[in-house]
């Protein structure tokens, strides 16, 4: 059974390709390489010992997509391809709406032309509004606060409308919390371009000497140690969640959202301490001002994914840090060198 993976060369996509091959699926990958390198897929093929077709196609190129769907029968689509930098989306909203919303519509129309009705979509915990109540459940109010988040929210709405109009469609909206870590082989991992925005890649680049010190964005939040709390979840747990979600959409119709997180929150200082304990490396740090738009606390309610997908995260923060570090240590320049 062949699964089309859009954005399969990216961070979460590449790890999910490994999990899909290990679960016995055939793959075909579409990626524009706007934020990734073909090398990532070469490494996936090394890890799994399997080759699969890779198309350097942009989702906005419907003709290019048609050719992919014509080249082999596609049973289902896992749709990762999107731009994901929050700051960039504020500076250049049209690029984000065109790529993430326009690209998704182009993909869904192509699926419709080819009779493909099964989809797993990469949404994000960022679709939730500022909430008092934790954990965030799939019923919590939505209200993204930046253009990137709104692209995810819009695609969720588009898919709800599509499923209402096409009762044979089946869609899982996966709302990831904070994916971190890397495959245990150290061969694939997160390779941000430029200075990382996210906490763990920043910490690993300090550890490897590419950056001087970590700036903690505020320690005066109403949390036990004053730093923000997030639900960090191992990227291989996320990858395996896609296999469960795929099995779910292959067996059902309709549309459901699922949180993918651990259900546990960790503060910035706890993450740094866990990284230092897992690796024996001291992370120089300073406390800076708060970063715009950061919620003090965010963690997932995970009951729905457990009950309906039979999935729960298995790996702890120590394993996330150890795996993130192995990848960075063995690939100090990411896929670059
Ligand atoms: P990534 O940037 O590493 O991967 C995205 C991939 O999509 C890249 O390989 C990029 O080249 C490709 N792509 C982008 N636009 C494309 C287009 N128009 N046509 C074809 N390919 C295109 O990002 P990631 O961290 O792997 O995220 C994967 C998905 O998960 C994204 O949709 C992202 O919004 C979502 N997500 C990520 C996180 C996170 O923290 N990493 C959290 C929640 C949700
Ligand atoms: C985590 C914590 C920072 C960097 C982002 C996106 C979100 C989602 C996942 C896609 C926060 C603090 C960070 C640093 C720090 N992506 N921090 N110093 O903000 O929860 O989520 O990635 O959907 O949309 O917004 O993750 O890793 O950026 O930050 O102190 O150098 O680490 O303030 O408290 P975030 P993050």
mmCIF file of C-alpha atoms and ligand atoms in Angstrom:
data_model
loop_
_atom_site.group_PDB
_atom_site.id
_atom_site.type_symbol
_atom_site.label_atom_id
_atom_site.label_comp_id
_atom_site.label_asym_id
_atom_site.label_seq_id
_atom_site.Cartn_x
_atom_site.Cartn_y
_atom_site.Cartn_z
ATOM 1 C CA UNK A 1 0.000 0.000 0.000
ATOM 2 C CA UNK A 2 1.579 3.299 -1.108
ATOM 3 C CA UNK A 3 1.443 6.391 1.089
ATOM 4 C CA UNK A 4 2.274 9.821 -0.331
ATOM 5 C CA UNK A 5 4.237 11.933 2.145
ATOM 6 C CA UNK A 6 4.388 15.671 1.418
ATOM 7 C CA UNK A 7 7.263 17.467 3.130
ATOM 8 C CA UNK A 8 8.896 14.099 3.713
ATOM 9 C CA UNK A 9 12.421 15.543 3.667
ATOM 10 C CA UNK A 10 11.670 17.814 6.626
ATOM 11 C CA UNK A 11 12.297 17.205 10.302
ATOM 12 C CA UNK A 12 9.106 15.367 11.273
ATOM 13 C CA UNK A 13 8.494 14.002 7.768
ATOM 14 C CA UNK A 14 11.867 12.241 7.558
ATOM 15 C CA UNK A 15 11.364 10.529 10.920
ATOM 16 C CA UNK A 16 7.849 9.535 9.929
ATOM 17 C CA UNK A 17 9.166 8.015 6.685
ATOM 18 C CA UNK A 18 11.335 5.709 8.816
ATOM 19 C CA UNK A 19 8.351 4.715 10.976
ATOM 20 C CA UNK A 20 6.162 4.117 7.898
ATOM 21 C CA UNK A 21 8.718 1.877 6.175
ATOM 22 C CA UNK A 22 9.194 -0.041 9.424
ATOM 23 C CA UNK A 23 5.407 -0.504 9.629
ATOM 24 C CA UNK A 24 5.463 -2.067 6.149
ATOM 25 C CA UNK A 25 4.157 0.766 3.961
ATOM 26 C CA UNK A 26 5.503 1.769 0.544
ATOM 27 C CA UNK A 27 6.303 5.460 0.234
ATOM 28 C CA UNK A 28 6.432 8.209 -2.302
ATOM 29 C CA UNK A 29 7.733 11.585 -1.169
ATOM 30 C CA UNK A 30 6.975 15.054 -2.550
ATOM 31 C CA UNK A 31 9.090 17.948 -1.301
ATOM 32 C CA UNK A 32 10.098 21.298 -2.793
ATOM 33 C CA UNK A 33 13.195 21.337 -0.527
ATOM 34 C CA UNK A 34 12.219 24.876 0.474
ATOM 35 C CA UNK A 35 13.369 24.082 4.013
ATOM 36 C CA UNK A 36 15.201 20.762 3.728
ATOM 37 C CA UNK A 37 17.800 18.832 1.760
ATOM 38 C CA UNK A 38 17.544 15.657 -0.339
ATOM 39 C CA UNK A 39 20.318 14.234 1.861
ATOM 40 C CA UNK A 40 17.754 13.699 4.655
ATOM 41 C CA UNK A 41 15.886 11.212 2.453
ATOM 42 C CA UNK A 42 19.155 9.525 1.460
ATOM 43 C CA UNK A 43 19.723 8.930 5.157
ATOM 44 C CA UNK A 44 16.174 7.600 5.609
ATOM 45 C CA UNK A 45 16.915 5.112 2.827
ATOM 46 C CA UNK A 46 20.160 4.118 4.576
ATOM 47 C CA UNK A 47 18.414 3.609 7.944
ATOM 48 C CA UNK A 48 15.562 1.569 6.484
ATOM 49 C CA UNK A 49 17.460 -0.174 3.688
ATOM 50 C CA UNK A 50 14.617 0.738 1.331
ATOM 51 C CA UNK A 51 14.445 2.990 -1.695
ATOM 52 C CA UNK A 52 11.371 4.992 -2.657
ATOM 53 C CA UNK A 53 10.532 7.617 -5.271
ATOM 54 C CA UNK A 54 11.211 11.242 -4.360
ATOM 55 C CA UNK A 55 9.659 14.057 -6.411
ATOM 56 C CA UNK A 56 11.118 17.577 -6.125
ATOM 57 C CA UNK A 57 7.688 19.147 -6.658
ATOM 58 C CA UNK A 58 6.073 22.184 -5.054
ATOM 59 C CA UNK A 59 2.491 21.617 -3.873
ATOM 60 C CA UNK A 60 1.439 24.740 -5.739
ATOM 61 C CA UNK A 61 2.394 22.957 -8.980
ATOM 62 C CA UNK A 62 -0.793 20.957 -9.611
ATOM 63 C CA UNK A 63 0.492 19.518 -12.887
ATOM 64 C CA UNK A 64 3.567 18.253 -11.100
ATOM 65 C CA UNK A 65 1.337 16.729 -8.430
ATOM 66 C CA UNK A 66 -0.869 15.084 -11.058
ATOM 67 C CA UNK A 67 2.200 13.359 -12.478
ATOM 68 C CA UNK A 68 3.026 11.973 -9.030
ATOM 69 C CA UNK A 69 -0.477 10.579 -8.527
ATOM 70 C CA UNK A 70 -0.408 9.123 -12.053
ATOM 71 C CA UNK A 71 2.955 7.378 -11.567
ATOM 72 C CA UNK A 72 1.594 4.990 -8.914
ATOM 73 C CA UNK A 73 -1.683 4.355 -7.111
ATOM 74 C CA UNK A 74 -1.773 6.343 -3.845
ATOM 75 C CA UNK A 75 -3.844 4.967 -0.972
ATOM 76 C CA UNK A 76 -3.478 7.847 1.494
ATOM 77 C CA UNK A 77 -1.605 11.108 2.024
ATOM 78 C CA UNK A 78 0.347 12.352 5.024
ATOM 79 C CA UNK A 79 0.658 16.104 4.573
ATOM 80 C CA UNK A 80 3.603 17.772 6.334
ATOM 81 C CA UNK A 81 4.624 20.293 3.678
ATOM 82 C CA UNK A 82 4.366 23.812 5.062
ATOM 83 C CA UNK A 83 6.476 26.768 6.149
ATOM 84 C CA UNK A 84 6.675 26.955 9.942
ATOM 85 C CA UNK A 85 8.632 29.974 11.191
ATOM 86 C CA UNK A 86 6.308 32.111 13.298
ATOM 87 C CA UNK A 87 8.356 35.342 12.983
ATOM 88 C CA UNK A 88 8.685 34.953 9.222
ATOM 89 C CA UNK A 89 4.912 34.482 8.961
ATOM 90 C CA UNK A 90 4.363 37.798 10.743
ATOM 91 C CA UNK A 91 6.827 39.548 8.398
ATOM 92 C CA UNK A 92 5.568 37.889 5.206
ATOM 93 C CA UNK A 93 1.999 36.695 5.765
ATOM 94 C CA UNK A 94 1.073 36.382 2.087
ATOM 95 C CA UNK A 95 3.914 33.940 1.482
ATOM 96 C CA UNK A 96 2.643 31.815 4.384
ATOM 97 C CA UNK A 97 -1.013 31.875 3.360
ATOM 98 C CA UNK A 98 -0.107 31.084 -0.248
ATOM 99 C CA UNK A 99 2.247 28.258 0.599
ATOM 100 C CA UNK A 100 0.436 26.643 3.527
ATOM 101 C CA UNK A 101 -3.208 27.275 2.624
ATOM 102 C CA UNK A 102 -2.824 27.506 -1.172
ATOM 103 C CA UNK A 103 -0.489 24.508 -1.264
ATOM 104 C CA UNK A 104 -2.949 22.470 0.813
ATOM 105 C CA UNK A 105 -5.904 23.334 -1.431
ATOM 106 C CA UNK A 106 -3.852 22.373 -4.480
ATOM 107 C CA UNK A 107 -3.021 19.029 -2.840
ATOM 108 C CA UNK A 108 -6.630 18.321 -1.782
ATOM 109 C CA UNK A 109 -7.941 19.134 -5.274
ATOM 110 C CA UNK A 110 -5.378 16.780 -6.769
ATOM 111 C CA UNK A 111 -6.405 14.070 -4.298
ATOM 112 C CA UNK A 112 -10.019 14.597 -5.342
ATOM 113 C CA UNK A 113 -9.143 14.302 -9.054
ATOM 114 C CA UNK A 114 -7.439 10.993 -8.342
ATOM 115 C CA UNK A 115 -10.051 9.581 -5.962
ATOM 116 C CA UNK A 116 -7.789 9.649 -2.896
ATOM 117 C CA UNK A 117 -9.870 10.256 0.233
ATOM 118 C CA UNK A 118 -7.587 9.421 3.205
ATOM 119 C CA UNK A 119 -5.457 12.126 4.807
ATOM 120 C CA UNK A 120 -3.368 12.796 7.893
ATOM 121 C CA UNK A 121 -2.702 16.531 8.312
ATOM 122 C CA UNK A 122 0.073 18.206 10.345
ATOM 123 C CA UNK A 123 -1.715 20.714 12.483
ATOM 124 C CA UNK A 124 -0.243 22.254 15.619
ATOM 125 C CA UNK A 125 -0.985 23.041 19.246
ATOM 126 C CA UNK A 126 -0.565 26.616 18.073
ATOM 127 C CA UNK A 127 -4.209 26.528 16.850
ATOM 128 C CA UNK A 128 -5.361 26.768 20.481
ATOM 129 C CA UNK A 129 -6.106 30.195 21.891
ATOM 130 C CA UNK A 130 -4.580 31.554 25.083
ATOM 131 C CA UNK A 131 -6.139 29.222 27.642
ATOM 132 C CA UNK A 132 -6.488 29.298 31.416
ATOM 133 C CA UNK A 133 -7.429 25.650 31.580
ATOM 134 C CA UNK A 134 -4.723 22.994 31.273
ATOM 135 C CA UNK A 135 -4.328 20.479 29.812
ATOM 136 C CA UNK A 136 -5.448 21.604 26.366
ATOM 137 C CA UNK A 137 -7.956 19.104 25.039
ATOM 138 C CA UNK A 138 -9.229 18.800 21.487
ATOM 139 C CA UNK A 139 -12.338 20.671 22.710
ATOM 140 C CA UNK A 140 -10.384 23.673 24.047
ATOM 141 C CA UNK A 141 -11.189 26.961 22.281
ATOM 142 C CA UNK A 142 -9.183 27.714 19.143
ATOM 143 C CA UNK A 143 -7.583 31.101 18.492
ATOM 144 C CA UNK A 144 -4.132 31.177 16.942
ATOM 145 C CA UNK A 145 -2.257 34.427 17.511
ATOM 146 C CA UNK A 146 0.006 34.649 14.429
ATOM 147 C CA UNK A 147 -0.312 34.097 10.652
ATOM 148 C CA UNK A 148 1.493 30.726 10.776
ATOM 149 C CA UNK A 149 -0.978 29.454 13.374
ATOM 150 C CA UNK A 150 -3.871 30.836 11.365
ATOM 151 C CA UNK A 151 -2.739 28.893 8.273
ATOM 152 C CA UNK A 152 -3.050 25.691 10.335
ATOM 153 C CA UNK A 153 -6.434 26.747 11.700
ATOM 154 C CA UNK A 154 -7.667 27.617 8.185
ATOM 155 C CA UNK A 155 -6.598 24.281 6.715
ATOM 156 C CA UNK A 156 -8.388 22.527 9.586
ATOM 157 C CA UNK A 157 -11.582 24.445 8.677
ATOM 158 C CA UNK A 158 -11.155 23.711 4.962
ATOM 159 C CA UNK A 159 -10.876 20.014 5.745
ATOM 160 C CA UNK A 160 -13.951 20.101 8.000
ATOM 161 C CA UNK A 161 -15.929 21.660 5.129
ATOM 162 C CA UNK A 162 -14.522 19.135 2.661
ATOM 163 C CA UNK A 163 -15.449 16.204 4.915
ATOM 164 C CA UNK A 164 -18.967 17.622 5.336
ATOM 165 C CA UNK A 165 -19.294 17.761 1.532
ATOM 166 C CA UNK A 166 -17.577 14.399 0.856
ATOM 167 C CA UNK A 167 -18.730 11.779 3.352
ATOM 168 C CA UNK A 168 -16.283 9.235 1.927
ATOM 169 C CA UNK A 169 -13.276 11.336 3.063
ATOM 170 C CA UNK A 170 -11.401 10.469 6.227
ATOM 171 C CA UNK A 171 -9.071 12.970 7.889
ATOM 172 C CA UNK A 172 -6.991 13.071 11.056
ATOM 173 C CA UNK A 173 -5.849 16.519 12.199
ATOM 174 C CA UNK A 174 -2.762 15.945 14.339
ATOM 175 C CA UNK A 175 -2.004 18.814 16.718
ATOM 176 C CA UNK A 176 1.629 18.371 17.729
ATOM 177 C CA UNK A 177 2.902 20.043 20.863
ATOM 178 C CA UNK A 178 6.725 20.551 20.920
ATOM 179 C CA UNK A 179 8.476 17.863 18.843
ATOM 180 C CA UNK A 180 12.158 17.454 19.779
ATOM 181 C CA UNK A 181 14.909 14.832 19.642
ATOM 182 C CA UNK A 182 16.071 12.713 16.754
ATOM 183 C CA UNK A 183 16.202 9.139 15.485
ATOM 184 C CA UNK A 184 18.352 7.031 17.827
ATOM 185 C CA UNK A 185 20.793 6.260 14.982
ATOM 186 C CA UNK A 186 21.985 9.886 14.999
ATOM 187 C CA UNK A 187 21.649 9.891 11.173
ATOM 188 C CA UNK A 188 18.579 12.139 10.875
ATOM 189 C CA UNK A 189 17.461 15.051 13.023
ATOM 190 C CA UNK A 190 16.381 18.675 13.085
ATOM 191 C CA UNK A 191 18.481 20.957 10.863
ATOM 192 C CA UNK A 192 17.165 24.518 11.151
ATOM 193 C CA UNK A 193 18.476 27.094 8.697
ATOM 194 C CA UNK A 194 20.057 30.128 10.371
ATOM 195 C CA UNK A 195 19.919 30.717 14.096
ATOM 196 C CA UNK A 196 17.341 28.375 15.638
ATOM 197 C CA UNK A 197 14.165 29.855 17.109
ATOM 198 C CA UNK A 198 13.270 26.747 19.083
ATOM 199 C CA UNK A 199 14.706 25.809 22.444
ATOM 200 C CA UNK A 200 16.262 22.361 21.931
ATOM 201 C CA UNK A 201 18.063 23.142 18.630
ATOM 202 C CA UNK A 202 19.423 26.290 20.275
ATOM 203 C CA UNK A 203 20.675 24.292 23.262
ATOM 204 C CA UNK A 204 22.331 21.634 21.072
ATOM 205 C CA UNK A 205 24.046 24.320 18.969
ATOM 206 C CA UNK A 206 25.414 25.923 22.153
ATOM 207 C CA UNK A 207 26.602 22.480 23.272
ATOM 208 C CA UNK A 208 28.415 21.856 19.974
ATOM 209 C CA UNK A 209 29.995 25.338 20.022
ATOM 210 C CA UNK A 210 28.105 26.912 17.134
ATOM 211 C CA UNK A 211 26.425 29.405 19.481
ATOM 212 C CA UNK A 212 27.887 31.060 22.556
ATOM 213 C CA UNK A 213 25.104 30.927 25.105
ATOM 214 C CA UNK A 214 21.400 30.337 25.524
ATOM 215 C CA UNK A 215 19.140 33.289 26.221
ATOM 216 C CA UNK A 216 16.210 32.293 28.409
ATOM 217 C CA UNK A 217 13.258 34.336 27.239
ATOM 218 C CA UNK A 218 11.980 35.562 30.597
ATOM 219 C CA UNK A 219 12.019 34.054 34.091
ATOM 220 C CA UNK A 220 9.198 36.083 35.598
ATOM 221 C CA UNK A 221 6.257 33.976 34.397
ATOM 222 C CA UNK A 222 3.691 32.687 36.894
ATOM 223 C CA UNK A 223 5.241 29.189 36.913
ATOM 224 C CA UNK A 224 7.170 27.410 39.706
ATOM 225 C CA UNK A 225 10.629 28.483 38.429
ATOM 226 C CA UNK A 226 9.440 31.522 36.447
ATOM 227 C CA UNK A 227 10.179 30.061 32.988
ATOM 228 C CA UNK A 228 7.578 28.892 30.447
ATOM 229 C CA UNK A 229 6.261 25.343 30.467
ATOM 230 C CA UNK A 230 5.811 23.261 27.304
ATOM 231 C CA UNK A 231 4.946 19.691 26.389
ATOM 232 C CA UNK A 232 8.115 18.389 24.676
ATOM 233 C CA UNK A 233 7.500 15.146 22.802
ATOM 234 C CA UNK A 234 10.047 12.882 21.086
ATOM 235 C CA UNK A 235 9.915 13.132 17.291
ATOM 236 C CA UNK A 236 9.939 9.324 16.988
ATOM 237 C CA UNK A 237 6.842 9.176 19.221
ATOM 238 C CA UNK A 238 5.269 11.753 16.884
ATOM 239 C CA UNK A 239 6.368 9.663 13.883
ATOM 240 C CA UNK A 240 4.786 6.538 15.334
ATOM 241 C CA UNK A 241 1.628 8.544 16.063
ATOM 242 C CA UNK A 242 1.316 9.060 12.297
ATOM 243 C CA UNK A 243 1.327 5.326 11.702
ATOM 244 C CA UNK A 244 -1.554 4.941 14.178
ATOM 245 C CA UNK A 245 -3.396 7.906 12.638
ATOM 246 C CA UNK A 246 -2.921 6.428 9.176
ATOM 247 C CA UNK A 247 -4.420 3.124 10.291
ATOM 248 C CA UNK A 248 -7.303 5.115 11.796
ATOM 249 C CA UNK A 249 -8.109 7.052 8.596
ATOM 250 C CA UNK A 250 -7.851 3.894 6.516
ATOM 251 C CA UNK A 251 -10.588 2.304 8.645
ATOM 252 C CA UNK A 252 -12.995 5.207 9.245
ATOM 253 C CA UNK A 253 -14.662 8.173 7.559
ATOM 254 C CA UNK A 254 -15.131 11.700 8.891
ATOM 255 C CA UNK A 255 -12.724 14.111 10.540
ATOM 256 C CA UNK A 256 -11.178 14.150 14.011
ATOM 257 C CA UNK A 257 -8.493 16.238 15.722
ATOM 258 C CA UNK A 258 -5.943 14.567 18.008
ATOM 259 C CA UNK A 259 -3.345 16.083 20.306
ATOM 260 C CA UNK A 260 0.102 14.490 20.078
ATOM 261 C CA UNK A 261 2.002 15.281 23.265
ATOM 262 C CA UNK A 262 3.146 13.543 26.418
ATOM 263 C CA UNK A 263 0.616 15.212 28.718
ATOM 264 C CA UNK A 264 3.506 16.482 30.864
ATOM 265 C CA UNK A 265 4.913 19.999 30.931
ATOM 266 C CA UNK A 266 8.569 20.947 31.480
ATOM 267 C CA UNK A 267 9.963 24.416 32.100
ATOM 268 C CA UNK A 268 12.855 25.924 30.134
ATOM 269 C CA UNK A 269 15.132 25.461 33.149
ATOM 270 C CA UNK A 270 14.044 21.825 33.508
ATOM 271 C CA UNK A 271 14.876 21.184 29.850
ATOM 272 C CA UNK A 272 18.329 22.740 30.237
ATOM 273 C CA UNK A 273 18.939 20.715 33.419
ATOM 274 C CA UNK A 274 17.781 17.496 31.696
ATOM 275 C CA UNK A 275 20.096 18.203 28.752
ATOM 276 C CA UNK A 276 23.063 18.829 31.056
ATOM 277 C CA UNK A 277 22.332 15.644 33.027
ATOM 278 C CA UNK A 278 21.897 13.528 29.872
ATOM 279 C CA UNK A 279 25.065 14.802 28.184
ATOM 280 C CA UNK A 280 27.407 16.026 30.943
ATOM 281 C CA UNK A 281 27.779 19.357 29.089
ATOM 282 C CA UNK A 282 27.214 22.703 30.806
ATOM 283 C CA UNK A 283 25.023 25.123 28.871
ATOM 284 C CA UNK A 284 26.072 28.755 29.446
ATOM 285 C CA UNK A 285 22.960 30.887 29.763
ATOM 286 C CA UNK A 286 21.629 34.315 30.515
ATOM 287 C CA UNK A 287 18.133 35.518 31.245
ATOM 288 C CA UNK A 288 16.708 37.944 28.696
ATOM 289 C CA UNK A 289 13.330 39.630 28.324
ATOM 290 C CA UNK A 290 10.144 37.754 27.532
ATOM 291 C CA UNK A 291 9.604 36.802 23.864
ATOM 292 C CA UNK A 292 6.484 38.243 22.240
ATOM 293 C CA UNK A 293 3.549 35.877 22.034
ATOM 294 C CA UNK A 294 4.819 33.181 24.432
ATOM 295 C CA UNK A 295 2.108 31.565 26.559
ATOM 296 C CA UNK A 296 3.273 30.808 30.118
ATOM 297 C CA UNK A 297 2.054 27.199 30.093
ATOM 298 C CA UNK A 298 0.978 24.720 27.412
ATOM 299 C CA UNK A 299 0.592 20.962 27.643
ATOM 300 C CA UNK A 300 -1.610 18.376 26.012
ATOM 301 C CA UNK A 301 -4.554 16.339 27.129
ATOM 302 C CA UNK A 302 -3.694 12.970 25.629
ATOM 303 C CA UNK A 303 -6.718 10.780 26.404
ATOM 304 C CA UNK A 304 -8.318 11.044 22.954
ATOM 305 C CA UNK A 305 -5.223 9.866 21.066
ATOM 306 C CA UNK A 306 -4.802 7.037 23.558
ATOM 307 C CA UNK A 307 -8.428 5.913 23.313
ATOM 308 C CA UNK A 308 -9.087 6.389 19.601
ATOM 309 C CA UNK A 309 -5.641 5.942 18.027
ATOM 310 C CA UNK A 310 -4.173 3.548 20.607
ATOM 311 C CA UNK A 311 -1.126 5.853 20.768
ATOM 312 C CA UNK A 312 0.784 7.371 23.631
ATOM 313 C CA UNK A 313 4.254 8.876 23.889
ATOM 314 C CA UNK A 314 6.813 6.448 25.301
ATOM 315 C CA UNK A 315 10.080 8.387 25.447
ATOM 316 C CA UNK A 316 11.049 10.735 28.304
ATOM 317 C CA UNK A 317 12.873 14.062 28.381
ATOM 318 C CA UNK A 318 16.241 12.401 29.050
ATOM 319 C CA UNK A 319 15.904 10.319 25.875
ATOM 320 C CA UNK A 320 14.785 13.393 23.898
ATOM 321 C CA UNK A 321 17.905 15.298 25.029
ATOM 322 C CA UNK A 322 20.296 12.372 24.529
ATOM 323 C CA UNK A 323 18.997 11.726 20.999
ATOM 324 C CA UNK A 324 19.000 15.430 20.056
ATOM 325 C CA UNK A 325 22.604 15.626 21.237
ATOM 326 C CA UNK A 326 23.760 12.472 19.382
ATOM 327 C CA UNK A 327 22.400 13.920 16.132
ATOM 328 C CA UNK A 328 24.031 17.342 16.719
ATOM 329 C CA UNK A 329 27.359 15.887 17.908
ATOM 330 C CA UNK A 330 27.674 13.564 14.930
ATOM 331 C CA UNK A 331 26.417 16.201 12.450
ATOM 332 C CA UNK A 332 27.671 19.537 13.816
ATOM 333 C CA UNK A 333 26.603 21.322 10.611
ATOM 334 C CA UNK A 334 23.396 19.284 10.204
ATOM 335 C CA UNK A 335 23.106 17.900 6.668
ATOM 336 C CA UNK A 336 25.358 20.715 5.475
ATOM 337 C CA UNK A 337 28.769 19.058 5.700
HETATM 338 P P1 LIG B 1 10.191 21.236 8.101
HETATM 339 O O1 LIG B 1 10.319 22.628 7.600
HETATM 340 O O2 LIG B 1 11.412 20.549 8.576
HETATM 341 O O3 LIG B 1 9.469 20.316 7.017
HETATM 342 C C1 LIG B 1 8.513 20.815 6.114
HETATM 343 C C2 LIG B 1 8.875 20.302 4.725
HETATM 344 O O4 LIG B 1 7.900 20.763 3.789
HETATM 345 C C3 LIG B 1 10.234 20.789 4.254
HETATM 346 O O5 LIG B 1 10.984 19.679 3.775
HETATM 347 C C4 LIG B 1 9.898 21.772 3.131
HETATM 348 O O6 LIG B 1 10.912 21.795 2.133
HETATM 349 C C5 LIG B 1 8.591 21.204 2.633
HETATM 350 N N1 LIG B 1 7.701 22.190 1.975
HETATM 351 C C6 LIG B 1 7.311 23.405 2.443
HETATM 352 N N2 LIG B 1 6.480 23.985 1.566
HETATM 353 C C7 LIG B 1 6.340 23.137 0.515
HETATM 354 C C8 LIG B 1 5.590 23.172 -0.697
HETATM 355 N N3 LIG B 1 4.835 24.223 -1.034
HETATM 356 N N4 LIG B 1 5.666 22.109 -1.525
HETATM 357 C C9 LIG B 1 6.425 21.034 -1.214
HETATM 358 N N5 LIG B 1 7.165 20.951 -0.095
HETATM 359 C C10 LIG B 1 7.105 21.991 0.774
HETATM 360 O O7 LIG B 1 9.095 21.278 9.282
HETATM 361 P P2 LIG B 1 8.708 20.150 10.350
HETATM 362 O O8 LIG B 1 9.168 20.605 11.677
HETATM 363 O O9 LIG B 1 9.095 18.811 9.867
HETATM 364 O O10 LIG B 1 7.132 20.304 10.327
HETATM 365 C C11 LIG B 1 6.314 19.452 9.544
HETATM 366 C C12 LIG B 1 4.874 19.906 9.672
HETATM 367 O O11 LIG B 1 4.496 19.884 11.054
HETATM 368 C C13 LIG B 1 4.638 21.325 9.192
HETATM 369 O O12 LIG B 1 3.365 21.368 8.580
HETATM 370 C C14 LIG B 1 4.620 22.136 10.476
HETATM 371 O O13 LIG B 1 3.848 23.289 10.350
HETATM 372 C C15 LIG B 1 3.989 21.140 11.440
HETATM 373 N N6 LIG B 1 4.349 21.357 12.844
HETATM 374 C C16 LIG B 1 5.666 21.411 13.216
HETATM 375 C C17 LIG B 1 5.990 21.608 14.557
HETATM 376 C C18 LIG B 1 7.425 21.714 14.999
HETATM 377 O O14 LIG B 1 7.677 22.236 16.091
HETATM 378 N N7 LIG B 1 8.389 21.230 14.246
HETATM 379 C C19 LIG B 1 4.982 21.736 15.507
HETATM 380 C C20 LIG B 1 3.659 21.647 15.097
HETATM 381 C C21 LIG B 1 3.352 21.464 13.760
HETATM 382 C C1 LIG B 2 9.874 26.829 23.957
HETATM 383 C C2 LIG B 2 10.200 27.637 25.195
HETATM 384 C C3 LIG B 2 10.595 29.967 24.768
HETATM 385 C C4 LIG B 2 14.290 29.550 22.536
HETATM 386 C C5 LIG B 2 7.064 26.938 18.634
HETATM 387 C C6 LIG B 2 6.036 27.539 17.720
HETATM 388 C C7 LIG B 2 4.851 26.631 17.595
HETATM 389 C C8 LIG B 2 5.270 25.194 17.232
HETATM 390 C C9 LIG B 2 6.457 24.711 18.002
HETATM 391 C C10 LIG B 2 4.841 24.687 14.931
HETATM 392 C C11 LIG B 2 9.500 28.999 25.213
HETATM 393 C C12 LIG B 2 11.823 29.296 25.327
HETATM 394 C C13 LIG B 2 13.150 29.271 23.250
HETATM 395 C C14 LIG B 2 15.371 30.220 23.184
HETATM 396 C C15 LIG B 2 14.084 30.251 25.221
HETATM 397 N N1 LIG B 2 5.623 25.080 15.865
HETATM 398 N N2 LIG B 2 13.042 29.609 24.577
HETATM 399 N N3 LIG B 2 15.223 30.540 24.509
HETATM 400 O O1 LIG B 2 7.318 28.652 21.259
HETATM 401 O O2 LIG B 2 6.442 26.572 22.374
HETATM 402 O O3 LIG B 2 6.511 26.703 19.920
HETATM 403 O O4 LIG B 2 7.481 25.690 18.084
HETATM 404 O O5 LIG B 2 3.647 24.535 14.926
HETATM 405 O O6 LIG B 2 4.000 27.197 16.660
HETATM 406 O O7 LIG B 2 5.631 28.789 18.256
HETATM 407 O O8 LIG B 2 8.625 26.475 21.150
HETATM 408 O O9 LIG B 2 10.999 25.873 21.262
HETATM 409 O O10 LIG B 2 10.363 28.175 20.412
HETATM 410 O O11 LIG B 2 10.089 27.643 22.818
HETATM 411 O O12 LIG B 2 14.003 30.571 26.417
HETATM 412 O O13 LIG B 2 16.403 30.524 22.581
HETATM 413 O O14 LIG B 2 11.602 27.919 25.213
HETATM 414 O O15 LIG B 2 10.438 31.245 25.285
HETATM 415 O O16 LIG B 2 9.155 29.279 26.544
HETATM 416 P P1 LIG B 2 7.181 27.206 21.250
HETATM 417 P P2 LIG B 2 10.092 27.034 21.316
#
